[in-house]
Coordinates of C-alpha atoms and ligand atoms in Angstrom, one line a residue:
M1 CA -8.4 14.1 1.5
G2 CA -4.8 14.1 2.9
R3 CA -2.4 11.2 3.0
I4 CA -3.0 10.3 6.7
Q5 CA -6.8 10.5 6.3
H6 CA -6.5 8.3 3.2
A7 CA -4.5 5.7 5.2
F8 CA -7.1 5.7 8.0
K9 CA -9.8 5.3 5.4
T10 CA -8.0 2.2 3.9
Q11 CA -7.4 0.8 7.3
F12 CA -11.0 1.3 8.5
R13 CA -12.3 -0.3 5.3
S14 CA -10.1 -3.4 5.6
I15 CA -11.1 -3.9 9.2
L16 CA -14.8 -3.5 8.4
V17 CA -14.5 -6.0 5.5
G18 CA -12.8 -8.3 8.0
M19 CA -15.7 -7.9 10.3
G20 CA -18.1 -8.9 7.6
A21 CA -19.7 -5.4 7.2
R22 CA -22.2 -5.3 4.3
C23 CA -21.6 -1.7 3.5
P24 CA -18.0 -0.9 4.4
D25 CA -18.0 2.5 2.7
K26 CA -21.0 3.6 4.7
G27 CA -19.2 2.4 7.8
V28 CA -16.0 4.4 6.9
N29 CA -18.1 7.6 6.5
W30 CA -19.7 7.0 9.8
L31 CA -16.3 6.4 11.5
F32 CA -15.0 9.7 10.0
A33 CA -18.0 11.6 11.2
R34 CA -17.5 10.1 14.7
A35 CA -13.8 11.2 14.7
A36 CA -14.8 14.7 13.5
K37 CA -17.2 15.0 16.4
L38 CA -14.7 13.6 18.9
A39 CA -12.1 16.1 17.6
A40 CA -14.5 19.0 18.0
D41 CA -15.9 17.9 21.4
S42 CA -12.5 17.0 23.0
C43 CA -10.4 19.7 21.3
I44 CA -7.9 17.2 19.9
S45 CA -6.4 17.0 16.5
E46 CA -8.3 15.1 13.7
T47 CA -5.4 12.6 13.5
D48 CA -5.6 11.8 17.2
A49 CA -9.3 11.4 17.0
L50 CA -9.0 9.1 14.0
A51 CA -6.3 7.0 15.9
H52 CA -8.8 6.8 18.9
V53 CA -11.6 5.7 16.6
A54 CA -9.3 3.1 15.0
E55 CA -8.3 1.7 18.4
K56 CA -12.0 1.4 19.4
L57 CA -12.8 -0.4 16.1
L58 CA -9.9 -2.8 16.6
E59 CA -11.1 -3.5 20.2
Q60 CA -14.5 -4.4 18.7
Y61 CA -12.9 -6.6 16.1
A62 CA -10.8 -8.3 18.8
R63 CA -14.0 -9.0 20.8
A64 CA -15.7 -10.5 17.7
L65 CA -12.6 -12.8 17.3
L66 CA -12.8 -13.8 21.0
T67 CA -16.4 -14.8 20.7
G68 CA -15.6 -16.8 17.6
T69 CA -17.8 -14.8 15.2
R70 CA -14.8 -14.0 13.0
H71 CA -11.6 -15.8 12.3
A72 CA -8.3 -13.9 12.3
D73 CA -5.9 -14.9 9.7
K74 CA -3.0 -14.6 12.1
P75 CA 0.2 -13.8 10.4
Q76 CA 3.2 -16.1 11.0
V77 CA 5.7 -13.5 10.1
F78 CA 5.7 -9.7 10.3
W79 CA 7.9 -7.4 8.2
C80 CA 8.4 -4.0 9.8
D81 CA 9.3 -1.1 7.6
A82 CA 12.7 0.6 8.0
G83 CA 11.4 3.1 10.6
L84 CA 9.9 0.5 12.9
G85 CA 12.9 -1.3 14.3
G86 CA 11.6 -0.7 17.9
L87 CA 8.3 -2.3 17.0
A88 CA 10.1 -5.3 15.6
R89 CA 11.9 -5.8 18.9
W90 CA 8.7 -5.6 20.9
L91 CA 7.0 -8.1 18.6
R92 CA 9.9 -10.6 19.1
A93 CA 9.7 -10.0 22.9
A94 CA 6.0 -10.9 22.6
G95 CA 7.0 -14.2 20.8
Y96 CA 6.3 -13.2 17.2
V97 CA 8.6 -13.5 14.2
A98 CA 9.4 -9.9 13.1
R99 CA 11.9 -9.0 10.4
W100 CA 13.5 -5.6 10.1
E101 CA 16.3 -4.2 8.0
E102 CA 17.6 -0.7 8.6
A103 CA 17.9 0.5 5.1
I104 CA 15.4 -1.7 3.2
D105 CA 13.4 0.2 0.6
D106 CA 9.7 -0.2 0.1
A107 CA 10.0 -2.3 -3.2
E108 CA 12.3 -4.8 -1.6
L109 CA 10.2 -4.9 1.6
L110 CA 7.1 -5.8 -0.4
V111 CA 8.9 -8.6 -2.3
R112 CA 10.4 -10.1 0.8
A113 CA 7.0 -10.0 2.6
E114 CA 5.2 -11.6 -0.4
N115 CA 7.8 -14.4 -0.5
E116 CA 7.2 -15.2 3.1
N117 CA 3.5 -14.5 3.1
A118 CA 4.3 -12.0 5.8
V119 CA 2.2 -9.0 6.9
V120 CA 4.0 -5.7 6.4
I121 CA 3.7 -3.1 9.2
S122 CA 4.3 0.4 8.1
T123 CA 3.7 4.0 8.9
D124 CA 4.0 4.9 5.2
S125 CA 0.6 5.4 3.8
L126 CA 1.9 5.5 0.2
L127 CA 2.7 1.8 0.6
L128 CA -1.0 1.1 0.6
E129 CA -1.1 2.3 -3.0
R130 CA 1.5 -0.1 -4.4
R131 CA 0.3 -2.5 -7.0
S132 CA 1.0 -5.7 -5.0
V133 CA -0.9 -4.3 -2.0
V134 CA -3.9 -3.1 -4.0
D135 CA -3.9 -6.5 -5.8
G136 CA -4.0 -8.2 -2.4
R137 CA -0.8 -10.1 -2.9
V138 CA 0.8 -8.4 0.1
R139 CA -1.0 -7.5 3.3
V140 CA 0.0 -4.2 4.8
F141 CA -1.2 -3.0 8.2
W142 CA -0.7 0.7 8.4
V143 CA 0.0 2.2 11.9
P144 CA -0.2 6.0 12.6
P145 CA 3.4 7.4 12.9
A146 CA 2.4 9.6 15.8
C147 CA 1.2 7.0 18.2
G148 CA 4.7 5.7 19.3
V149 CA 5.9 2.2 19.6
A150 CA 3.6 1.2 22.5
G151 CA 0.5 2.5 20.7
Q152 CA 1.6 0.8 17.5
M153 CA 2.2 -2.4 19.3
R154 CA -1.3 -2.2 20.9
L155 CA -2.9 -1.8 17.5
V156 CA -1.0 -4.8 16.1
L157 CA -2.0 -7.0 19.1
R158 CA -5.7 -5.8 18.8
R159 CA -5.8 -6.3 15.0
W160 CA -5.1 -10.1 15.2
N161 CA -6.1 -10.6 18.8
L162 CA -2.5 -11.6 19.7
V163 CA -1.3 -12.4 23.2
P164 CA 2.3 -12.4 24.4
R165 CA 3.8 -15.9 24.3
E166 CA 7.3 -17.4 24.8
P167 CA 9.7 -14.7 23.8
L168 CA 12.0 -14.9 20.8
C169 CA 15.4 -13.4 20.4
M170 CA 14.9 -9.7 20.3
L171 CA 17.6 -9.3 17.6
C172 CA 16.8 -12.0 15.1
S173 CA 13.5 -13.7 16.1
G174 CA 15.4 -17.0 16.8
V175 CA 14.1 -19.5 19.3
L176 CA 15.7 -19.2 22.8
D177 CA 17.1 -22.3 24.5
R178 CA 17.6 -22.4 28.2
V179 CA 21.3 -23.2 29.0
D180 CA 23.1 -24.3 32.1
K181 CA 24.5 -21.2 33.9
E182 CA 27.9 -22.7 34.4
S183 CA 28.3 -23.5 30.7
V184 CA 28.1 -19.8 29.8
R185 CA 29.8 -18.4 32.9
D186 CA 32.5 -16.6 31.0
R187 CA 29.9 -14.7 29.0
I188 CA 27.9 -13.4 32.0
P189 CA 28.9 -10.1 33.6
P190 CA 29.9 -10.9 37.2
R191 CA 27.2 -8.8 38.8
T192 CA 24.5 -10.5 36.7
Y193 CA 26.0 -13.9 37.6
R194 CA 25.5 -13.2 41.3
W195 CA 21.7 -12.5 41.1
L196 CA 20.3 -14.4 38.1
D197 CA 20.2 -18.1 37.4
E198 CA 18.3 -18.4 34.2
Y199 CA 20.1 -17.9 30.9
Y200 CA 19.1 -18.5 27.3
V201 CA 21.0 -18.8 24.0
C202 CA 19.5 -17.9 20.7
R203 CA 19.5 -20.7 18.1
G204 CA 19.7 -18.1 15.3
C205 CA 22.5 -15.7 16.3
G206 CA 24.0 -17.4 19.3
R207 CA 23.6 -14.4 21.6
L208 CA 23.2 -14.9 25.3
F209 CA 20.1 -13.5 27.1
W210 CA 18.9 -13.2 30.6
R211 CA 15.8 -11.9 32.1
G212 CA 17.0 -8.9 34.0
T213 CA 15.3 -5.6 34.9
H214 CA 15.1 -4.4 31.3
W215 CA 13.4 -7.7 30.4
Q216 CA 10.9 -7.3 33.3
R217 CA 10.1 -3.8 32.2
I218 CA 9.2 -4.9 28.6
R219 CA 7.1 -7.8 29.8
N220 CA 5.2 -5.5 32.2
Q221 CA 4.6 -3.0 29.4
L222 CA 3.3 -5.9 27.2
A223 CA 1.0 -7.0 30.0
T224 CA -0.4 -3.5 30.4
L225 CA -0.9 -3.3 26.6
C226 CA -2.9 -6.5 26.7
E227 CA -4.6 -5.7 29.9
R228 CA -3.9 -9.2 31.1
K229 CA -1.3 -11.1 33.0
V230 CA 1.7 -12.3 31.2
A231 CA 4.0 -15.1 32.4
P232 CA 7.3 -13.6 33.6
Ligands
ZN1 ZN1 19.1 -14.2 17.8

């Protein structure tokens, strides 16, 4: 079994256990057989078929959470691996604390996550074999590298049945405070000043934010991912 297949196997197993499956290994085999059939019938790669099966499984899991049959142990903090800076920004835009450091190595990532009781999100399937992960001290949610930031975000939202909430600073996960426009006038580009009235300053890094077209695009994409309406 290749690395990617192994990662899917671990992911399927952890979701099935979370769903209370009595025979998770049997379930994993069944999901692999389903993916193999899907790949053959639809002429797609085995990896794409496994990603599709994973998404369906997570949808099922999310429905179980919604109907209250299972409880999601919702993470308070996410630690994204070095390659997932884009996903960290999306998570913050959706209101979730997401840490990310450009050059952090896997060992350091796991230590930081353990200290904060954070969930690590990673595309590196080898991380699943680290001792602290196997022991259950650190939770790792593996996402397929090929599914892009939107696909990865959709999987994370499904996994814990998360919905977008008040956005956090996209750079540092800090809380954003609404500020009086005139008090920050010298920091606003003149064109933006003319058409926008709402401005926010991050409590963490002090950066000024406004909800321009870029912001609207992100919120619309989040709404599409969740298939529900998100407050502007
Ligand atoms: Zn900030």
